[in-house]
Short mmCIF file of C-alpha atoms and ligand atoms in Angstrom, two decimals:
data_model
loop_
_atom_site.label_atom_id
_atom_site.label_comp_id
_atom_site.label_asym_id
_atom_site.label_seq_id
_atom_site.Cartn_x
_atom_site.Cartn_y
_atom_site.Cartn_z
CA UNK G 1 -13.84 -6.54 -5.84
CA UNK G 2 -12.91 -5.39 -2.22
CA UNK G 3 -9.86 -3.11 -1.63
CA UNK G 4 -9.02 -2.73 1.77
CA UNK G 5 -6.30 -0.64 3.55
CA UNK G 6 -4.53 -3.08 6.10
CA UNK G 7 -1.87 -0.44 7.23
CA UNK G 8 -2.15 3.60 6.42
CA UNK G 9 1.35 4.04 8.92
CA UNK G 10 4.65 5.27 7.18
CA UNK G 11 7.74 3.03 8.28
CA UNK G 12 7.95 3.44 12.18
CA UNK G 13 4.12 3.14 12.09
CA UNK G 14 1.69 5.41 14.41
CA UNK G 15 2.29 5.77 17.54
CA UNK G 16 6.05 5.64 17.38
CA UNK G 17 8.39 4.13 19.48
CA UNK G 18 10.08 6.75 22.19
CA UNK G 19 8.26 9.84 20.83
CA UNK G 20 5.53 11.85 22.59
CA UNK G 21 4.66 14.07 20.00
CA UNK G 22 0.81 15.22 20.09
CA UNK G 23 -0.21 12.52 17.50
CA UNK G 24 1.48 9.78 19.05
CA UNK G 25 0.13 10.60 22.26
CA UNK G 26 -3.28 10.89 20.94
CA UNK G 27 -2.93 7.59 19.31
CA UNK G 28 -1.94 5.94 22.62
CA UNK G 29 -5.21 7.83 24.77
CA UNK G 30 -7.55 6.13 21.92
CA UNK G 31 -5.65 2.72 21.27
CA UNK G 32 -5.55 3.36 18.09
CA UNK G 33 -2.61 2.90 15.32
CA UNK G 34 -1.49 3.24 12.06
CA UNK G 35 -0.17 -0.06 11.31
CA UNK G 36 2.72 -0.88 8.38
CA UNK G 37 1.84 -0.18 4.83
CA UNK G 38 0.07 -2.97 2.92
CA UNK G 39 -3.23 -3.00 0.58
CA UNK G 40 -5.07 -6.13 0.51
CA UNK G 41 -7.72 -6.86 -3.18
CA UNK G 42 -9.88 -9.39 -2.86
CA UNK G 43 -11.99 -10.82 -5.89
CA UNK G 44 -14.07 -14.26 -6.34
CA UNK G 45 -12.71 -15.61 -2.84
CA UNK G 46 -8.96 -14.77 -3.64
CA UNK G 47 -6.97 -12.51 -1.79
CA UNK G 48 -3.76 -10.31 -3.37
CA UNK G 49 -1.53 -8.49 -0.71
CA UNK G 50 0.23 -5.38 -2.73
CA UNK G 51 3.23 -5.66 0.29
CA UNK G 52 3.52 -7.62 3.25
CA UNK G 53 3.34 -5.03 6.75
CA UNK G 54 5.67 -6.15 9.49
CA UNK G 55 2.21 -5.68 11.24
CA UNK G 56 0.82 -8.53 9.16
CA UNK G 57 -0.03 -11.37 11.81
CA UNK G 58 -2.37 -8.85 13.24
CA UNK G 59 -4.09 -7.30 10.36
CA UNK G 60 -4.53 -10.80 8.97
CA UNK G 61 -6.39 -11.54 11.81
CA UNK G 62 -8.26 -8.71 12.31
CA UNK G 63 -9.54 -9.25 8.89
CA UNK G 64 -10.47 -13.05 9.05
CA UNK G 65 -7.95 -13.33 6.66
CA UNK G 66 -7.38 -17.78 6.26
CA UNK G 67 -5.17 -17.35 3.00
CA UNK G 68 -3.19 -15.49 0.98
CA UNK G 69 -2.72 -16.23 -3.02
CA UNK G 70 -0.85 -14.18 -4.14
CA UNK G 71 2.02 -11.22 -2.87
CA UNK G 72 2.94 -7.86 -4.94
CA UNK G 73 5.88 -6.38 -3.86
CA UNK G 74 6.13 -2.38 -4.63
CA UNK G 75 10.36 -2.36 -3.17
CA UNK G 76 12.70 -3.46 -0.95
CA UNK G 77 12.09 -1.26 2.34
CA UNK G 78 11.47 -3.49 5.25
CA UNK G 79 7.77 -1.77 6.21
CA UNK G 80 6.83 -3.21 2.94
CA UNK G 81 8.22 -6.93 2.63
CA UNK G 82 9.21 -7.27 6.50
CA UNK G 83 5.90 -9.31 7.19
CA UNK G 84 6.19 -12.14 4.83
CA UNK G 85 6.93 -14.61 7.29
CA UNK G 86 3.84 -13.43 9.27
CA UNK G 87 2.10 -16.29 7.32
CA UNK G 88 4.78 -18.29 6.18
CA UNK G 89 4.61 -20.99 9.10
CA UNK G 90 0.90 -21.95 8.16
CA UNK G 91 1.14 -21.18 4.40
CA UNK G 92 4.10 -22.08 2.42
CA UNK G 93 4.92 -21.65 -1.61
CA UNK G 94 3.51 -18.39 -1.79
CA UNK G 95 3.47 -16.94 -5.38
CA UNK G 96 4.82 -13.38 -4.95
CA UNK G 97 5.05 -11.14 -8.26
CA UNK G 98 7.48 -8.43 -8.56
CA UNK G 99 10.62 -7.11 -10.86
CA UNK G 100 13.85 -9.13 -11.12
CA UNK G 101 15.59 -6.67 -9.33
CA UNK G 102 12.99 -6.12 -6.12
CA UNK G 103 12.92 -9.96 -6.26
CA UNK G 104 17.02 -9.79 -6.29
CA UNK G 105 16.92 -7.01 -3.27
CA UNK G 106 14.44 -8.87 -1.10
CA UNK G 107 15.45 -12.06 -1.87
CA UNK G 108 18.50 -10.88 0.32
CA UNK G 109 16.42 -10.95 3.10
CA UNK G 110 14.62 -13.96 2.66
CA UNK G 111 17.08 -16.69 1.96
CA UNK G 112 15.47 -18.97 4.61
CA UNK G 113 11.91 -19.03 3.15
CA UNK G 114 10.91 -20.92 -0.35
CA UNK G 115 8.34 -18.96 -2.23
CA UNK G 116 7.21 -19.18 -5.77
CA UNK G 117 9.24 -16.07 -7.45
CA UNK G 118 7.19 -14.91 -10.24
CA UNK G 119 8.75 -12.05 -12.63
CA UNK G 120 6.80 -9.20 -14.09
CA UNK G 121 7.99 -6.39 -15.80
CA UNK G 122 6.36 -2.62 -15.56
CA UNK G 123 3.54 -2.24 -18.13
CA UNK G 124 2.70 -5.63 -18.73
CA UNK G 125 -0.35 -6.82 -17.29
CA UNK G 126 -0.96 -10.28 -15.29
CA UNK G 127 -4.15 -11.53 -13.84
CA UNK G 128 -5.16 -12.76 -10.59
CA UNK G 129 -8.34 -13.87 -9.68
CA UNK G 130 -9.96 -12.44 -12.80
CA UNK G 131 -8.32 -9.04 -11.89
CA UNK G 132 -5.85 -7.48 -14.26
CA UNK G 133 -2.66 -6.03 -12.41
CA UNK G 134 0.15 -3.75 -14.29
CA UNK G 135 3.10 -2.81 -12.11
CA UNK G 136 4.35 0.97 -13.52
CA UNK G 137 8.18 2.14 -12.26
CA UNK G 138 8.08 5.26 -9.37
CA UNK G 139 10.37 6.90 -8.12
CA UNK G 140 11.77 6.01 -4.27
CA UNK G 141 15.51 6.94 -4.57
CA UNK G 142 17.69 4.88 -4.50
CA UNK G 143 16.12 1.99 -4.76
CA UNK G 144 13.85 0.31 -7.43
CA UNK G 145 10.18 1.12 -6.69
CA UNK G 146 6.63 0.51 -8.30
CA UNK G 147 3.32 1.01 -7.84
CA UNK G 148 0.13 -1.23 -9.00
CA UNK G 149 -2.81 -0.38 -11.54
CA UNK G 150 -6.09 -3.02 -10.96
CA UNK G 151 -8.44 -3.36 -13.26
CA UNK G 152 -11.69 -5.12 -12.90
CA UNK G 153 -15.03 -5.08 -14.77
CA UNK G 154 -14.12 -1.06 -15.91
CA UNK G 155 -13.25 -0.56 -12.72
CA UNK G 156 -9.58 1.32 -11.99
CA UNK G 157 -8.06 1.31 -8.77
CA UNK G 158 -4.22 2.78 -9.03
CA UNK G 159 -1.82 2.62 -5.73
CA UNK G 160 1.79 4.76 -5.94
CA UNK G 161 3.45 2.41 -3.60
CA UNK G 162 6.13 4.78 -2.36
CA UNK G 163 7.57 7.68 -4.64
CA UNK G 164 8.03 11.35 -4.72
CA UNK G 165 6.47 13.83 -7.35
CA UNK G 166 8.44 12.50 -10.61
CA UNK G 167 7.00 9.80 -11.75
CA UNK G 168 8.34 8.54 -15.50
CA UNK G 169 5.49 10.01 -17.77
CA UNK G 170 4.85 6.36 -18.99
CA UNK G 171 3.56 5.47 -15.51
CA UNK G 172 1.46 8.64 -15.40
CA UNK G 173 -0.29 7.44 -18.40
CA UNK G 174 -1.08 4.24 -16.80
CA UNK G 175 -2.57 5.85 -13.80
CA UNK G 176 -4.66 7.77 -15.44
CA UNK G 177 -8.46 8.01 -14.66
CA UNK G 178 -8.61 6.16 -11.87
CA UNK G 179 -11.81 5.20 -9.70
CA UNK G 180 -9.77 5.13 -6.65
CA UNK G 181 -6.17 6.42 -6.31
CA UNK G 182 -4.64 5.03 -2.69
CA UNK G 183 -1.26 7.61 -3.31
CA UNK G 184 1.93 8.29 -0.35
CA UNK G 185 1.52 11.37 1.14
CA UNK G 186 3.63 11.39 3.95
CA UNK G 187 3.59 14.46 5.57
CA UNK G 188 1.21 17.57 5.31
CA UNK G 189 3.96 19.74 4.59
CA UNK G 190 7.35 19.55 3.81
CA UNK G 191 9.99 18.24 1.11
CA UNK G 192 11.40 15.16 0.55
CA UNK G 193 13.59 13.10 -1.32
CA UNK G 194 12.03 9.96 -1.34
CA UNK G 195 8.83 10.86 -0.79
CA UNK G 196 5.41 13.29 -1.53
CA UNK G 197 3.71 15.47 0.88
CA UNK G 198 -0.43 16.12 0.96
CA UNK G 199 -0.14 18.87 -1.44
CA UNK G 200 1.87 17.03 -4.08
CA UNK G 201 -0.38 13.92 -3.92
CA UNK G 202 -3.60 15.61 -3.76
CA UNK G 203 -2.30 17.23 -7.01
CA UNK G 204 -0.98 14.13 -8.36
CA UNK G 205 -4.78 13.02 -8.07
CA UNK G 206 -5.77 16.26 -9.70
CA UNK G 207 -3.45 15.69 -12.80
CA UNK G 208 -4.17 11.78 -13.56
CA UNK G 209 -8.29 12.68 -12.79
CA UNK G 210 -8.67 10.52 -9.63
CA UNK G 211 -12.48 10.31 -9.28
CA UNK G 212 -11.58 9.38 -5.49
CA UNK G 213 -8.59 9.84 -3.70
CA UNK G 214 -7.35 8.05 0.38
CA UNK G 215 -3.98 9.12 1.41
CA UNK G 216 -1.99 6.37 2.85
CA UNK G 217 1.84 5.61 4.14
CA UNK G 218 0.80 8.39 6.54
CA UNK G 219 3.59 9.51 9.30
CA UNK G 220 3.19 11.26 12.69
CA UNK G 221 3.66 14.50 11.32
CA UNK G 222 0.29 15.25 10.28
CA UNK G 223 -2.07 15.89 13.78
CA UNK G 224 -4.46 13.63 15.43
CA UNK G 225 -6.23 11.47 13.10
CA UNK G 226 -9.50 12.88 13.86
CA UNK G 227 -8.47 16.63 13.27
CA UNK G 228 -6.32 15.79 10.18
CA UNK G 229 -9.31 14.13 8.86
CA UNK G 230 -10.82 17.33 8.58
CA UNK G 231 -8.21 18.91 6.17
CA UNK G 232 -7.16 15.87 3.77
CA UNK G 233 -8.89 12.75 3.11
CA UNK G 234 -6.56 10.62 4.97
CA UNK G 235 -7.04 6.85 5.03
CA UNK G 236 -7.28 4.30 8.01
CA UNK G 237 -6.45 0.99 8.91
CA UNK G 238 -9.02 -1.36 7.95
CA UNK G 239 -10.92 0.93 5.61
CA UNK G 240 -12.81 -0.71 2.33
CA UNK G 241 -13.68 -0.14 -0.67
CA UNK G 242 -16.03 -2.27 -2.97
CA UNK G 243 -16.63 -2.10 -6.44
CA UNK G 244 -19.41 -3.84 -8.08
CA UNK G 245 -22.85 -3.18 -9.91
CA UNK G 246 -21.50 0.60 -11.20
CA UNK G 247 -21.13 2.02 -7.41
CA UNK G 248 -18.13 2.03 -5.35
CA UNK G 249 -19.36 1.53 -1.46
CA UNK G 250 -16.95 2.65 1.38
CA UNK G 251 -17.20 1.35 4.89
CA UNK G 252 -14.60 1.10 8.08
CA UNK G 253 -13.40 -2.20 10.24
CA UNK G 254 -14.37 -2.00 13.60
ZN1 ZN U 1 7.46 2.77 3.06
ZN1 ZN U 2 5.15 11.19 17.32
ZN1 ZN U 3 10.02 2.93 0.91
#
């Protein structure tokens, strides 16, 4: 099983648009970006999306990506569904997997598209090319938000989605021991409603015993990738991770 990161950006993405901040500006010198949030899991030749980027065209091709078979979607903000029809022209009748309500709130969006609409409810499992997936309920006021537990072979590989520190005890049993935790963090510092900081994730990870821990959703608040690097294990577009004969491997996209 394969779990790569196909955008570590928060909604506007890194660089953003108008600003000239340090980190954007840094970002712009190298080239280099933090596209729209989406996690791709590949297993036995199929491919799972957990949330389609707005960036999607481009990370699909970056990754030799030829087909998608199935969707997750963690809510209804746009950096997290807005890509959908990234693919859509060359690959209709998608089967996308969510809650009746995030179904009901993107659905809104995507009345021109026909997509196989397949209901799951938090904390019961489903499986996808021979991985196990159980949605658990987070909490991304005020909308409906999950995040996504994959097991495979004894592996565990949890992602928050999007959610602040208070997260319904029944979903912090689910998360528990984790080989890889992908959680929100962000900002380094700071409070928010909707949303955790590095601190708060990092001991998130402590309390559900992450054995390995990549920040994602990442904004343009913490510095320059390289020097923020050096203080939190931050994640990056196009970073792996691959589980298989009792090792996880790590390795980075071009
Ligand atoms: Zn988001
Ligand atoms: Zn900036
Ligand atoms: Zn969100």
């Amino acid at each position: 099983m394969i779990v790569t990161l196909l955008g570590t950006g928060d909604s506007p993405g890194t660089p953003v648009l108008n600003c000239h901040c340090r980190t954007c500006e840094d970002a712009r010198k190298r080239g280099w970006e933090r596209k729209r949030f989406s996690v791709m899991v590949q297993n036995s030749g199929k491919t799972v999306l957990i949330d389609t980027s707005p960036d999607l065209r481009r990370q699909l091709l970056d990754n030799g990506v030829e087909k998608v078979d199935a969707v997750i979607w963690t809510h209804c903000h746009f950096d997290h569904f807005g890509g959908f029809g990234e693919f859509y022209r060359v690959q209709n009748n998608v089967r996308v997997y969510s809650t009746p309500q995030i179904h009901e709130d993107i659905g809104r969006f995507m009345r021109f598209l026909t997509y196989k609409t397949i209901e799951v409810e938090p904390y019961t499992p489903f499986t996808i090319g021979g991985m196990d997936f159980t949605i658990f309920t987070v909490n991304h006021p005020p909308v409906s938000a999950v995040g996504v537990k994959i097991e495979w072979q004894g592996y565990k590989v949890v992602v928050s989605g999007d959610t602040n520190v208070h997260i319904p005890e029944e979903s912090m049993k689910e998360m528990q021991n984790p080989d890889l935790l992908v959680v929100e963090a962000l900002a380094p510092t700071g409070r928010f409603k909707k949303h955790m900081n590095a601190r708060e994730a990092l001991s998130l990870a402590k309390r559900v015993n992450a054995e390995k821990v990549v920040l994602t959703h990442l904004g343009h608040f913490y510095p320059p990738h390289h020097v923020a690097a050096k203080n939190y294990p931050v994640g990056e577009d196009y970073q792996s991770f691959s589980f298989g004969e009792g090792r996880l491997d790590e390795f980075f996209g071009d």
